PDB file of N, CA and C in Angstrom:
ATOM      1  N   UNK V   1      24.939  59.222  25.648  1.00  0.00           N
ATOM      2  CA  UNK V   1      25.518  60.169  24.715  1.00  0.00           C
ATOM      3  C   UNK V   1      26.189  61.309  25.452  1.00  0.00           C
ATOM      4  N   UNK V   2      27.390  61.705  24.993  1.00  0.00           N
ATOM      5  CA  UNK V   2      28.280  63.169  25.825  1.00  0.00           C
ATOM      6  C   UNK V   2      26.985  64.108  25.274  1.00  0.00           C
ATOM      7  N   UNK V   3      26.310  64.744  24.224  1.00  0.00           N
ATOM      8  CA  UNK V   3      26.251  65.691  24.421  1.00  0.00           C
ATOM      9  C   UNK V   3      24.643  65.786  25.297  1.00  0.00           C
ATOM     10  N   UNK V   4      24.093  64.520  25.546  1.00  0.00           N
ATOM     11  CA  UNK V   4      22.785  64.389  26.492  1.00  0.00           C
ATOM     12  C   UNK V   4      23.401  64.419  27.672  1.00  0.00           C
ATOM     13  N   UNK V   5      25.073  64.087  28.159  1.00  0.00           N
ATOM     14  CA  UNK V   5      25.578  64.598  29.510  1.00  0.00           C
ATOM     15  C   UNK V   5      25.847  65.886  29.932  1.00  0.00           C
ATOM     16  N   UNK V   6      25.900  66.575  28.831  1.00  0.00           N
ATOM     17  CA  UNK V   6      26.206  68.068  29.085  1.00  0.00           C
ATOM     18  C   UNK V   6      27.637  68.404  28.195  1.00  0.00           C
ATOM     19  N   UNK V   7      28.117  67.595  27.411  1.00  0.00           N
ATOM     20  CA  UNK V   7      29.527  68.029  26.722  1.00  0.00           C
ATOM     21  C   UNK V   7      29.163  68.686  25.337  1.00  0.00           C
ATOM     22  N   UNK V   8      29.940  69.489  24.932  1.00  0.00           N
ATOM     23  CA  UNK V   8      29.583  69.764  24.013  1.00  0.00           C
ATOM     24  C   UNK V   8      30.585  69.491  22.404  1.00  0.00           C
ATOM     25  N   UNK V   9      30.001  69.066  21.097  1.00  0.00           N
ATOM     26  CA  UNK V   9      30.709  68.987  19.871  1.00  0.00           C
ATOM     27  C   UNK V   9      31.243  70.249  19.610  1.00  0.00           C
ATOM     28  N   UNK V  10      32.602  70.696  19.910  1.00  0.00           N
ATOM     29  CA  UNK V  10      33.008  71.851  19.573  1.00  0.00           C
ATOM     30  C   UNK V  10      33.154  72.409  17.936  1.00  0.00           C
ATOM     31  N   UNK V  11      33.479  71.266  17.135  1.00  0.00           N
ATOM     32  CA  UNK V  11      33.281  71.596  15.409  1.00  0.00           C
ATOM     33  C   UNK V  11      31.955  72.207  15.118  1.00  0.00           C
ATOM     34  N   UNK V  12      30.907  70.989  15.905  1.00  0.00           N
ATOM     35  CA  UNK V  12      29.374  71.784  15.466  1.00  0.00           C
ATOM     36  C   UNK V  12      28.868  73.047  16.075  1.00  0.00           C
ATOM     37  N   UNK V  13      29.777  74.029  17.260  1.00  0.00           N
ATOM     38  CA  UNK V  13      29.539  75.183  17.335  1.00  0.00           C
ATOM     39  C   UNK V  13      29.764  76.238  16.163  1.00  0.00           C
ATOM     40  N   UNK V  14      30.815  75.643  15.019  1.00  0.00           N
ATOM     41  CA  UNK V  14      30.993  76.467  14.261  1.00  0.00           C
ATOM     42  C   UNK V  14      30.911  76.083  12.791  1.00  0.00           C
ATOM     43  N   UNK V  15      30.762  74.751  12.692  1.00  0.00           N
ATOM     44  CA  UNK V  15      30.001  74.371  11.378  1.00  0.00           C
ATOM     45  C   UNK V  15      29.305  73.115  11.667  1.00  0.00           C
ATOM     46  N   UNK V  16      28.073  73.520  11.058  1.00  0.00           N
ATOM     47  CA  UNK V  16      27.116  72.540  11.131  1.00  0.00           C
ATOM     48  C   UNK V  16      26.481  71.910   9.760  1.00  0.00           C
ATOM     49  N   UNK V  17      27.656  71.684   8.668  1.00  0.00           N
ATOM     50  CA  UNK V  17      27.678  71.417   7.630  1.00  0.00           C
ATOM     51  C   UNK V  17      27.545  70.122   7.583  1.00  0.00           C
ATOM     52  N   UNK V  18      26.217  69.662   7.160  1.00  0.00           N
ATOM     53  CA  UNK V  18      26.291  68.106   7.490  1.00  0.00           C
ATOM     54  C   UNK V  18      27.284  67.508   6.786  1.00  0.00           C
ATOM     55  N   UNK V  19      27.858  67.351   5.643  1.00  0.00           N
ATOM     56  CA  UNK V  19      28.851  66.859   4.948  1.00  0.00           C
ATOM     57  C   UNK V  19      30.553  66.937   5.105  1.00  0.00           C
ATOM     58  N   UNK V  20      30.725  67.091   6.507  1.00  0.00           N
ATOM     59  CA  UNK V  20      31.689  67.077   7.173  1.00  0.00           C
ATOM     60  C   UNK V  20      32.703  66.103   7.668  1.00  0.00           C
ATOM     61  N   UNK V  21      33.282  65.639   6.986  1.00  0.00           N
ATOM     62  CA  UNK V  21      33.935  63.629   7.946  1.00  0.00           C
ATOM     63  C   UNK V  21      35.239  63.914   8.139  1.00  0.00           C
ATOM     64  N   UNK V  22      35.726  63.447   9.078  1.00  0.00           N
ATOM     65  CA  UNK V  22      36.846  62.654   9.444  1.00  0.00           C
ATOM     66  C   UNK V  22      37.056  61.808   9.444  1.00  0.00           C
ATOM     67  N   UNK V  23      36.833  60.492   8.170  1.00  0.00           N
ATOM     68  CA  UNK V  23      37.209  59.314   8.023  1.00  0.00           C
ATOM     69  C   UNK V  23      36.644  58.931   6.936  1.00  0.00           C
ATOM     70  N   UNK V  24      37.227  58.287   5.548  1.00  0.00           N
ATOM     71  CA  UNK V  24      36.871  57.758   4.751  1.00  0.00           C
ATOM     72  C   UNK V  24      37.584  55.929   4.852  1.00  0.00           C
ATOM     73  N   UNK V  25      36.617  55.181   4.423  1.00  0.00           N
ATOM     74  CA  UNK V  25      37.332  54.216   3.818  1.00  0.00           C
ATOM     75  C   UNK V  25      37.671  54.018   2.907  1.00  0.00           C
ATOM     76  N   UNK V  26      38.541  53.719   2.626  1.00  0.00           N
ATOM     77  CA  UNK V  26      40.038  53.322   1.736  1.00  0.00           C
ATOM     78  C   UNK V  26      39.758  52.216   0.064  1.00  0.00           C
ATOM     79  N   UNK V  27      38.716  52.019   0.573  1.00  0.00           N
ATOM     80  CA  UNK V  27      37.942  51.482  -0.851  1.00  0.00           C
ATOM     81  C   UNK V  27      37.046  51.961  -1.496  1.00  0.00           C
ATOM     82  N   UNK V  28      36.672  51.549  -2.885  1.00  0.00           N
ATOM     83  CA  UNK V  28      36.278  51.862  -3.984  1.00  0.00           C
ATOM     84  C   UNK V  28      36.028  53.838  -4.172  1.00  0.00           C
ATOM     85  N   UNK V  29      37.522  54.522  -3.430  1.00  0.00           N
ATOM     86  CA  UNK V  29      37.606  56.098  -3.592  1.00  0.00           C
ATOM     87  C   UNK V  29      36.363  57.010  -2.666  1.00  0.00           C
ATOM     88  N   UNK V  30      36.302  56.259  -1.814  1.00  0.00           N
ATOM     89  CA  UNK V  30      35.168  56.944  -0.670  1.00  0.00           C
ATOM     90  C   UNK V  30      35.960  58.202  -0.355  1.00  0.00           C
ATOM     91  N   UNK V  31      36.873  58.721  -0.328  1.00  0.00           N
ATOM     92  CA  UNK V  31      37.757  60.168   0.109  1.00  0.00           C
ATOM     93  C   UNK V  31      37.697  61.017  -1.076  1.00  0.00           C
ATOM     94  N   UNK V  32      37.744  60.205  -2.348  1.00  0.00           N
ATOM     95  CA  UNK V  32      37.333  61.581  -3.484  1.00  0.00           C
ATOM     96  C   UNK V  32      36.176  61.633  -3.603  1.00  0.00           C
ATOM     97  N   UNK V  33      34.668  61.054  -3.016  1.00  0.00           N
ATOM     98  CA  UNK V  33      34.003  61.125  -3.530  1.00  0.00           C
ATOM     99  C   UNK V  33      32.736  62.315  -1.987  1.00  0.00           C
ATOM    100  N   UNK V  34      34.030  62.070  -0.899  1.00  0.00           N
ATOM    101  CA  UNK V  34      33.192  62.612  -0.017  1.00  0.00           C
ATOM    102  C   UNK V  34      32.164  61.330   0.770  1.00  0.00           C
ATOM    103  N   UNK V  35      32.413  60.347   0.627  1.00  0.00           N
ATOM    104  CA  UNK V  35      31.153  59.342   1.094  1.00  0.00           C
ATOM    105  C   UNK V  35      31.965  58.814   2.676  1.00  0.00           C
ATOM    106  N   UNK V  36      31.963  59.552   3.953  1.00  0.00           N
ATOM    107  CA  UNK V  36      32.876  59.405   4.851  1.00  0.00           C
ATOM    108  C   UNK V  36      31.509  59.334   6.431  1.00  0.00           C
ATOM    109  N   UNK V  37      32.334  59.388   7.132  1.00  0.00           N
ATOM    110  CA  UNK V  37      32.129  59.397   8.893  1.00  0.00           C
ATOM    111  C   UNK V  37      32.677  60.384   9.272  1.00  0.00           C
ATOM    112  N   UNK V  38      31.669  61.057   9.973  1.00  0.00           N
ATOM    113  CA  UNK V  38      33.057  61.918  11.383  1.00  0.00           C
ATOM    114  C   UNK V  38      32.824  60.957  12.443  1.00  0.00           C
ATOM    115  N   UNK V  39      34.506  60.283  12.875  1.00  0.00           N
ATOM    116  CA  UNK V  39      34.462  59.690  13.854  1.00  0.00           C
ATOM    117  C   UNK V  39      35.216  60.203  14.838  1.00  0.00           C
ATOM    118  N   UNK V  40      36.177  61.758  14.524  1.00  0.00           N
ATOM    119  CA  UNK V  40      36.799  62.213  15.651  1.00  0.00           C
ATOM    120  C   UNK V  40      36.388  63.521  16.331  1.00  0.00           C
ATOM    121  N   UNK V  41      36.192  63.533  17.499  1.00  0.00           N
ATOM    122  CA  UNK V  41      35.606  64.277  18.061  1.00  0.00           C
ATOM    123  C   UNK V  41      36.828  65.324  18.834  1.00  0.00           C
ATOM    124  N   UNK V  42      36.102  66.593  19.372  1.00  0.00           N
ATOM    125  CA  UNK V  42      36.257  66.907  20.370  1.00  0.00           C
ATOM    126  C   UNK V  42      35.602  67.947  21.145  1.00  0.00           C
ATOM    127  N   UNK V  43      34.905  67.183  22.566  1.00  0.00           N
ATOM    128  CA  UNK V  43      33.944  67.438  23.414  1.00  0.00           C
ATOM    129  C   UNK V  43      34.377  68.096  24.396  1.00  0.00           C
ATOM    130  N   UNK V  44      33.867  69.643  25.281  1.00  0.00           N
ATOM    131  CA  UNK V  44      34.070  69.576  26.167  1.00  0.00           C
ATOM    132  C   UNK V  44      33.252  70.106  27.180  1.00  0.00           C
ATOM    133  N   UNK V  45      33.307  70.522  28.326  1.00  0.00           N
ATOM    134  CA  UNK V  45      32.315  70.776  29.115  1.00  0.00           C
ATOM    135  C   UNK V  45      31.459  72.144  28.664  1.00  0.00           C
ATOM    136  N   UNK V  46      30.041  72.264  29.019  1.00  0.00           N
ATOM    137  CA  UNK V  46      29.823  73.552  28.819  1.00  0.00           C
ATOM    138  C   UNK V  46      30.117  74.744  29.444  1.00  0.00           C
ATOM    139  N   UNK V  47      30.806  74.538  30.678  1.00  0.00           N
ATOM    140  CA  UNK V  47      31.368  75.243  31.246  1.00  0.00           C
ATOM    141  C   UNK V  47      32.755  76.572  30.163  1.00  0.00           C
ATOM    142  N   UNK V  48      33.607  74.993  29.732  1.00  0.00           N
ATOM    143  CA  UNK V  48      34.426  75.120  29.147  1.00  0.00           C
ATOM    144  C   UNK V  48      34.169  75.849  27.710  1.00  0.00           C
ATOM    145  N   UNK V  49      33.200  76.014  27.031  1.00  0.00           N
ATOM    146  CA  UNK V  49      32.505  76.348  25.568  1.00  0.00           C
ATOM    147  C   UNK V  49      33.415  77.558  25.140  1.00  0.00           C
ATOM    148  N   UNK V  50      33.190  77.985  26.029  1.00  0.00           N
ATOM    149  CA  UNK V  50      33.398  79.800  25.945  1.00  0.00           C
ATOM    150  C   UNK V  50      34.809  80.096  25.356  1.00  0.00           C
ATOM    151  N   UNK V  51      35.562  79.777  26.112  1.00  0.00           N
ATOM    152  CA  UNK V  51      37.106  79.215  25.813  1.00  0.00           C
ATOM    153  C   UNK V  51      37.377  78.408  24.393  1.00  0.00           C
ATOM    154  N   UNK V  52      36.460  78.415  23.809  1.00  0.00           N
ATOM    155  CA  UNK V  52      36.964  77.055  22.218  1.00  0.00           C
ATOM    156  C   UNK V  52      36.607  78.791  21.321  1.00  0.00           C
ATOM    157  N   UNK V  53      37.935  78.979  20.459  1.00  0.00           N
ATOM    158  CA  UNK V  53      37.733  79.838  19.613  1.00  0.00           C
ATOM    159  C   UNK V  53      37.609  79.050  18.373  1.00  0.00           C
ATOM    160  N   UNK V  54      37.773  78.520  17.989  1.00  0.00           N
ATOM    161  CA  UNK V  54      37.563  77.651  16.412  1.00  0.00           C
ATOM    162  C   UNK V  54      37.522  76.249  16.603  1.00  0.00           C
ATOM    163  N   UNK V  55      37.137  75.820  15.920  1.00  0.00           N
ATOM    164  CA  UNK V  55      37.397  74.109  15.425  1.00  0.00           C
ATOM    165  C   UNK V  55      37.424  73.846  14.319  1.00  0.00           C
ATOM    166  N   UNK V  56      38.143  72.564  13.727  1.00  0.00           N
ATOM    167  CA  UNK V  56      38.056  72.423  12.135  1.00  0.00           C
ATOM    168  C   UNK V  56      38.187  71.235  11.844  1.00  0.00           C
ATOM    169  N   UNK V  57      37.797  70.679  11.145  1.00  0.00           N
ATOM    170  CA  UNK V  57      38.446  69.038  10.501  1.00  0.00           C
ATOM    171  C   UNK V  57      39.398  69.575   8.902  1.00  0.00           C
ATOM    172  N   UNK V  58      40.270  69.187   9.187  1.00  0.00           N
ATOM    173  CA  UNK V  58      41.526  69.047   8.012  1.00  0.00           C
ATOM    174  C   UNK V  58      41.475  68.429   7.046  1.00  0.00           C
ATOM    175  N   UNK V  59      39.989  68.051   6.108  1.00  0.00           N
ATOM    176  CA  UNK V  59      39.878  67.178   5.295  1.00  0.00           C
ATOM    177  C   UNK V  59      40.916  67.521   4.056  1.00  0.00           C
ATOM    178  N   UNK V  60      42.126  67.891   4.028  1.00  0.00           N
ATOM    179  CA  UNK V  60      42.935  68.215   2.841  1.00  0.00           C
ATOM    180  C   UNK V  60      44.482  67.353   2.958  1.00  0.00           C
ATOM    181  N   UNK V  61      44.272  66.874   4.557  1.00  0.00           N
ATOM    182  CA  UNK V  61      45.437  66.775   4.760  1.00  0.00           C
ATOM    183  C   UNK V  61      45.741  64.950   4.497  1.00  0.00           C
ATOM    184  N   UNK V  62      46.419  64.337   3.861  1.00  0.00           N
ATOM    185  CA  UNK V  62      46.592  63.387   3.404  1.00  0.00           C
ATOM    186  C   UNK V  62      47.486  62.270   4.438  1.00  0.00           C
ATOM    187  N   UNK V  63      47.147  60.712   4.209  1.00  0.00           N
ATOM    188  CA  UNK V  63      48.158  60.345   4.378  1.00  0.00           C
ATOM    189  C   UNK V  63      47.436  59.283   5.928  1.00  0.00           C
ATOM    190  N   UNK V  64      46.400  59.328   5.859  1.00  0.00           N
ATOM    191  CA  UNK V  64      45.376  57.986   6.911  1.00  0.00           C
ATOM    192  C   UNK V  64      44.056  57.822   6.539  1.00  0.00           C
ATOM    193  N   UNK V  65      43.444  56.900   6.819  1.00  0.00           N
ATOM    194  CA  UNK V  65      42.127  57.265   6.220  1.00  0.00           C
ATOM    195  C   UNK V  65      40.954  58.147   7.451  1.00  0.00           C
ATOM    196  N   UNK V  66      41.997  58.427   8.267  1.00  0.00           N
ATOM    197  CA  UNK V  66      41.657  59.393   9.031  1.00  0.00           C
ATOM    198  C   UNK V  66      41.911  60.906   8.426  1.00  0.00           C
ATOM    199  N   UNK V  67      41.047  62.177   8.813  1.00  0.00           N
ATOM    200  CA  UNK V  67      42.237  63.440   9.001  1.00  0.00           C
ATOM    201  C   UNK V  67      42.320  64.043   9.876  1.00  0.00           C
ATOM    202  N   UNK V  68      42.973  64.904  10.241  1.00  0.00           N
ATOM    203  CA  UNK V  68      43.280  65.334  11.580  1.00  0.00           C
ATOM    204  C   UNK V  68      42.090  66.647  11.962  1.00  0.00           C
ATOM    205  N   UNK V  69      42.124  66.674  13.158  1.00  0.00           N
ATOM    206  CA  UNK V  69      41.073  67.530  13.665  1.00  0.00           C
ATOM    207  C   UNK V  69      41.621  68.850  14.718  1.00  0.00           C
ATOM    208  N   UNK V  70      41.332  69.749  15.053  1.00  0.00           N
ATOM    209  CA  UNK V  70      41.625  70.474  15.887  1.00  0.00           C
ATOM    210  C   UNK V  70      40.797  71.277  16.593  1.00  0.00           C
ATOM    211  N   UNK V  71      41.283  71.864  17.713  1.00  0.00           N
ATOM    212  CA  UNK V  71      40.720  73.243  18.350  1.00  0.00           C
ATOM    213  C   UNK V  71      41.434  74.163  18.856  1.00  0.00           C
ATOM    214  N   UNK V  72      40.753  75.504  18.697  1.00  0.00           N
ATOM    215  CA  UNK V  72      42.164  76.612  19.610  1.00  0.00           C
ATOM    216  C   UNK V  72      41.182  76.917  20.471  1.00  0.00           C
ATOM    217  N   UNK V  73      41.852  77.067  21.451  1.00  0.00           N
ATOM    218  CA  UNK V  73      41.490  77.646  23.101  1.00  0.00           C
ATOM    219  C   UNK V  73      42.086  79.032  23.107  1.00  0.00           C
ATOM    220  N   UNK V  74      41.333  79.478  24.074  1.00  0.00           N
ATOM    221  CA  UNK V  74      41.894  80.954  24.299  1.00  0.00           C
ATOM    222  C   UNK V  74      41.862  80.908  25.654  1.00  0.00           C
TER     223      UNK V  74
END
């Protein structure tokens, strides 16, 4: 596991909302109903932590059965 190597989930520094996904499947309305996966990550060293000012998953943004994810660095 990255974060038993030392990396860290930068979203879960700032929400630790279990009901959080980045990925629904595409059948029987799993995206309106919220019934999803977070399958996209982004990890980085703990070194690096300090430097991650936000993270977010974009669950609004349409158009994969993915949504897009981000982070800002400073």
């Amino acid at each position: 596991r990255l974060v038993d190597a030392g990396f860290v989930d930068t979203f879960r520094v700032f929400d630790e909302s279990p009901e959080r996904y980045s990925w629904w499947s595409q059948r029987s309305g799993a995206r309106a109903r919220n019934v999803g996966w977070r399958l996209d990550y982004f990890f980085v060293n703990a070194g690096f932590q300090s430097r991650i000012s936000g993270a977010e998953i974009h669950a609004d943004v349409m158009g994969s059965d993915h949504c897009p994810v981000s982070i800002e660095v400073a």
